[in-house]
């Protein structure tokens, strides 16, 4: 898990990611921790980036009429 965290951080720093999401498998045994993730991203990269990466970009996908 530690390696995944550092890779994700690197992607964010380099602007190489558009979304932060969870696969949400087996919520009863493994929590997604998305609120914690949002706070960490907001603290480190700003609220604007956290909102874009975890809320706004996902809304844009759902709103598409393809």
Short mmCIF file of N, CA and C in Angstrom, two decimals:
data_model
loop_
_atom_site.label_atom_id
_atom_site.label_comp_id
_atom_site.label_asym_id
_atom_site.label_seq_id
_atom_site.Cartn_x
_atom_site.Cartn_y
_atom_site.Cartn_z
N UNK A 1 0.82 -1.20 0.00
CA UNK A 1 0.00 0.00 0.00
C UNK A 1 0.86 1.26 0.00
N UNK A 2 1.95 1.21 0.69
CA UNK A 2 2.84 2.37 0.77
C UNK A 2 3.32 2.80 -0.62
N UNK A 3 3.67 1.83 -1.44
CA UNK A 3 4.14 2.11 -2.79
C UNK A 3 3.03 2.78 -3.62
N UNK A 4 1.81 2.31 -3.45
CA UNK A 4 0.66 2.89 -4.16
C UNK A 4 0.48 4.34 -3.78
N UNK A 5 0.61 4.66 -2.50
CA UNK A 5 0.47 6.03 -2.02
C UNK A 5 1.48 6.95 -2.69
N UNK A 6 2.73 6.53 -2.73
CA UNK A 6 3.78 7.38 -3.33
C UNK A 6 3.59 7.53 -4.83
N UNK A 7 3.15 6.48 -5.50
CA UNK A 7 2.87 6.59 -6.94
C UNK A 7 1.72 7.55 -7.20
N UNK A 8 0.68 7.46 -6.40
CA UNK A 8 -0.46 8.36 -6.55
C UNK A 8 -0.03 9.81 -6.31
N UNK A 9 0.76 10.03 -5.30
CA UNK A 9 1.27 11.38 -5.01
C UNK A 9 2.08 11.94 -6.18
N UNK A 10 2.89 11.10 -6.74
CA UNK A 10 3.71 11.52 -7.89
C UNK A 10 2.82 11.91 -9.07
N UNK A 11 1.79 11.12 -9.35
CA UNK A 11 0.86 11.44 -10.43
C UNK A 11 0.19 12.79 -10.19
N UNK A 12 -0.21 13.05 -8.97
CA UNK A 12 -0.84 14.33 -8.64
C UNK A 12 0.13 15.49 -8.82
N UNK A 13 1.34 15.34 -8.32
CA UNK A 13 2.34 16.41 -8.44
C UNK A 13 2.65 16.73 -9.89
N UNK A 14 2.69 15.71 -10.73
CA UNK A 14 3.03 15.89 -12.14
C UNK A 14 1.82 16.28 -13.00
N UNK A 15 0.64 16.35 -12.39
CA UNK A 15 -0.56 16.68 -13.15
C UNK A 15 -0.96 15.59 -14.12
N UNK A 16 -0.59 14.36 -13.81
CA UNK A 16 -0.82 13.24 -14.72
C UNK A 16 -2.08 12.44 -14.39
N UNK A 17 -2.90 12.93 -13.48
CA UNK A 17 -4.15 12.24 -13.12
C UNK A 17 -5.32 13.20 -13.29
N UNK A 18 -6.45 12.65 -13.69
CA UNK A 18 -7.66 13.45 -13.83
C UNK A 18 -8.71 13.16 -12.77
N UNK A 19 -8.59 11.99 -12.13
CA UNK A 19 -9.60 11.55 -11.17
C UNK A 19 -8.95 10.87 -9.97
N UNK A 20 -9.64 10.96 -8.85
CA UNK A 20 -9.32 10.13 -7.70
C UNK A 20 -10.62 9.41 -7.37
N UNK A 21 -10.55 8.11 -7.34
CA UNK A 21 -11.76 7.31 -7.11
C UNK A 21 -11.38 6.05 -6.36
N UNK A 22 -12.38 5.27 -6.03
CA UNK A 22 -12.17 3.99 -5.36
C UNK A 22 -12.87 2.90 -6.16
N UNK A 23 -12.29 1.72 -6.14
CA UNK A 23 -12.96 0.60 -6.80
C UNK A 23 -14.12 0.09 -5.95
N UNK A 24 -14.13 0.42 -4.68
CA UNK A 24 -15.24 0.16 -3.74
C UNK A 24 -15.63 -1.31 -3.66
N UNK A 25 -14.69 -2.20 -3.77
CA UNK A 25 -14.99 -3.62 -3.59
C UNK A 25 -15.04 -3.95 -2.11
N UNK A 26 -16.03 -4.72 -1.73
CA UNK A 26 -16.16 -5.25 -0.38
C UNK A 26 -16.11 -4.17 0.70
N UNK A 27 -17.09 -3.30 0.69
CA UNK A 27 -17.12 -2.18 1.64
C UNK A 27 -17.26 -2.63 3.10
N UNK A 28 -17.75 -3.81 3.34
CA UNK A 28 -17.90 -4.25 4.73
C UNK A 28 -16.56 -4.58 5.38
N UNK A 29 -15.59 -5.01 4.59
CA UNK A 29 -14.28 -5.36 5.16
C UNK A 29 -13.19 -4.34 4.84
N UNK A 30 -13.37 -3.56 3.79
CA UNK A 30 -12.33 -2.60 3.41
C UNK A 30 -12.98 -1.26 3.06
N UNK A 31 -12.85 -0.31 3.93
CA UNK A 31 -13.46 1.01 3.73
C UNK A 31 -12.70 1.80 2.66
N UNK A 32 -13.40 2.69 1.97
CA UNK A 32 -12.77 3.46 0.89
C UNK A 32 -11.92 4.62 1.39
N UNK A 33 -12.26 5.19 2.54
CA UNK A 33 -11.52 6.31 3.12
C UNK A 33 -11.48 7.53 2.19
N UNK A 34 -12.55 7.77 1.46
CA UNK A 34 -12.57 8.88 0.51
C UNK A 34 -12.61 10.25 1.20
N UNK A 35 -13.29 10.36 2.33
CA UNK A 35 -13.27 11.64 3.06
C UNK A 35 -11.86 11.99 3.50
N UNK A 36 -11.16 11.02 4.03
CA UNK A 36 -9.76 11.22 4.45
C UNK A 36 -8.90 11.59 3.24
N UNK A 37 -9.12 10.93 2.14
CA UNK A 37 -8.36 11.22 0.92
C UNK A 37 -8.63 12.64 0.45
N UNK A 38 -9.91 13.05 0.46
CA UNK A 38 -10.26 14.41 0.06
C UNK A 38 -9.52 15.43 0.93
N UNK A 39 -9.55 15.22 2.24
CA UNK A 39 -8.87 16.15 3.16
C UNK A 39 -7.37 16.21 2.90
N UNK A 40 -6.77 15.07 2.65
CA UNK A 40 -5.32 15.04 2.40
C UNK A 40 -4.97 15.76 1.11
N UNK A 41 -5.76 15.53 0.07
CA UNK A 41 -5.51 16.21 -1.21
C UNK A 41 -5.72 17.71 -1.04
N UNK A 42 -6.79 18.10 -0.37
CA UNK A 42 -7.07 19.52 -0.14
C UNK A 42 -5.96 20.18 0.66
N UNK A 43 -5.47 19.51 1.68
CA UNK A 43 -4.39 20.07 2.50
C UNK A 43 -3.10 20.23 1.70
N UNK A 44 -2.80 19.24 0.89
CA UNK A 44 -1.51 19.25 0.19
C UNK A 44 -1.53 19.99 -1.15
N UNK A 45 -2.66 19.93 -1.86
CA UNK A 45 -2.71 20.50 -3.21
C UNK A 45 -3.78 21.58 -3.37
N UNK A 46 -4.58 21.80 -2.34
CA UNK A 46 -5.61 22.83 -2.37
C UNK A 46 -7.00 22.26 -2.59
N UNK A 47 -7.99 22.98 -2.06
CA UNK A 47 -9.39 22.57 -2.16
C UNK A 47 -9.83 22.52 -3.61
N UNK A 48 -9.36 23.44 -4.41
CA UNK A 48 -9.75 23.48 -5.82
C UNK A 48 -9.38 22.17 -6.53
N UNK A 49 -8.18 21.70 -6.30
CA UNK A 49 -7.75 20.45 -6.93
C UNK A 49 -8.54 19.27 -6.38
N UNK A 50 -8.76 19.23 -5.08
CA UNK A 50 -9.52 18.14 -4.47
C UNK A 50 -10.93 18.08 -5.06
N UNK A 51 -11.58 19.22 -5.16
CA UNK A 51 -12.94 19.26 -5.75
C UNK A 51 -12.93 18.80 -7.21
N UNK A 52 -11.96 19.27 -7.96
CA UNK A 52 -11.88 18.90 -9.37
C UNK A 52 -11.63 17.40 -9.54
N UNK A 53 -10.67 16.88 -8.78
CA UNK A 53 -10.27 15.48 -8.93
C UNK A 53 -11.28 14.49 -8.36
N UNK A 54 -12.06 14.90 -7.35
CA UNK A 54 -12.92 13.94 -6.66
C UNK A 54 -14.41 14.21 -6.81
N UNK A 55 -14.79 15.36 -7.38
CA UNK A 55 -16.21 15.69 -7.52
C UNK A 55 -16.54 16.16 -8.93
N UNK A 56 -15.92 17.25 -9.34
CA UNK A 56 -16.32 17.90 -10.59
C UNK A 56 -16.05 17.06 -11.83
N UNK A 57 -14.88 16.46 -11.93
CA UNK A 57 -14.57 15.65 -13.12
C UNK A 57 -15.50 14.45 -13.23
N UNK A 58 -15.86 13.83 -12.10
CA UNK A 58 -16.78 12.71 -12.12
C UNK A 58 -18.17 13.16 -12.55
N UNK A 59 -18.61 14.31 -12.08
CA UNK A 59 -19.92 14.85 -12.50
C UNK A 59 -19.94 15.10 -14.01
N UNK A 60 -18.82 15.58 -14.52
CA UNK A 60 -18.73 15.83 -15.96
C UNK A 60 -18.92 14.54 -16.76
N UNK A 61 -18.32 13.47 -16.31
CA UNK A 61 -18.48 12.18 -16.99
C UNK A 61 -19.94 11.74 -16.95
N UNK A 62 -20.57 11.84 -15.78
CA UNK A 62 -21.96 11.40 -15.64
C UNK A 62 -22.93 12.26 -16.44
N UNK A 63 -22.57 13.52 -16.69
CA UNK A 63 -23.44 14.43 -17.42
C UNK A 63 -23.32 14.29 -18.93
N UNK A 64 -22.30 13.60 -19.40
CA UNK A 64 -22.10 13.47 -20.85
C UNK A 64 -23.27 12.75 -21.48
N UNK A 65 -23.57 13.19 -22.66
CA UNK A 65 -24.68 12.61 -23.41
C UNK A 65 -24.14 11.99 -24.71
N UNK A 66 -23.30 10.96 -24.54
CA UNK A 66 -22.68 10.32 -25.71
C UNK A 66 -23.54 9.23 -26.27
#
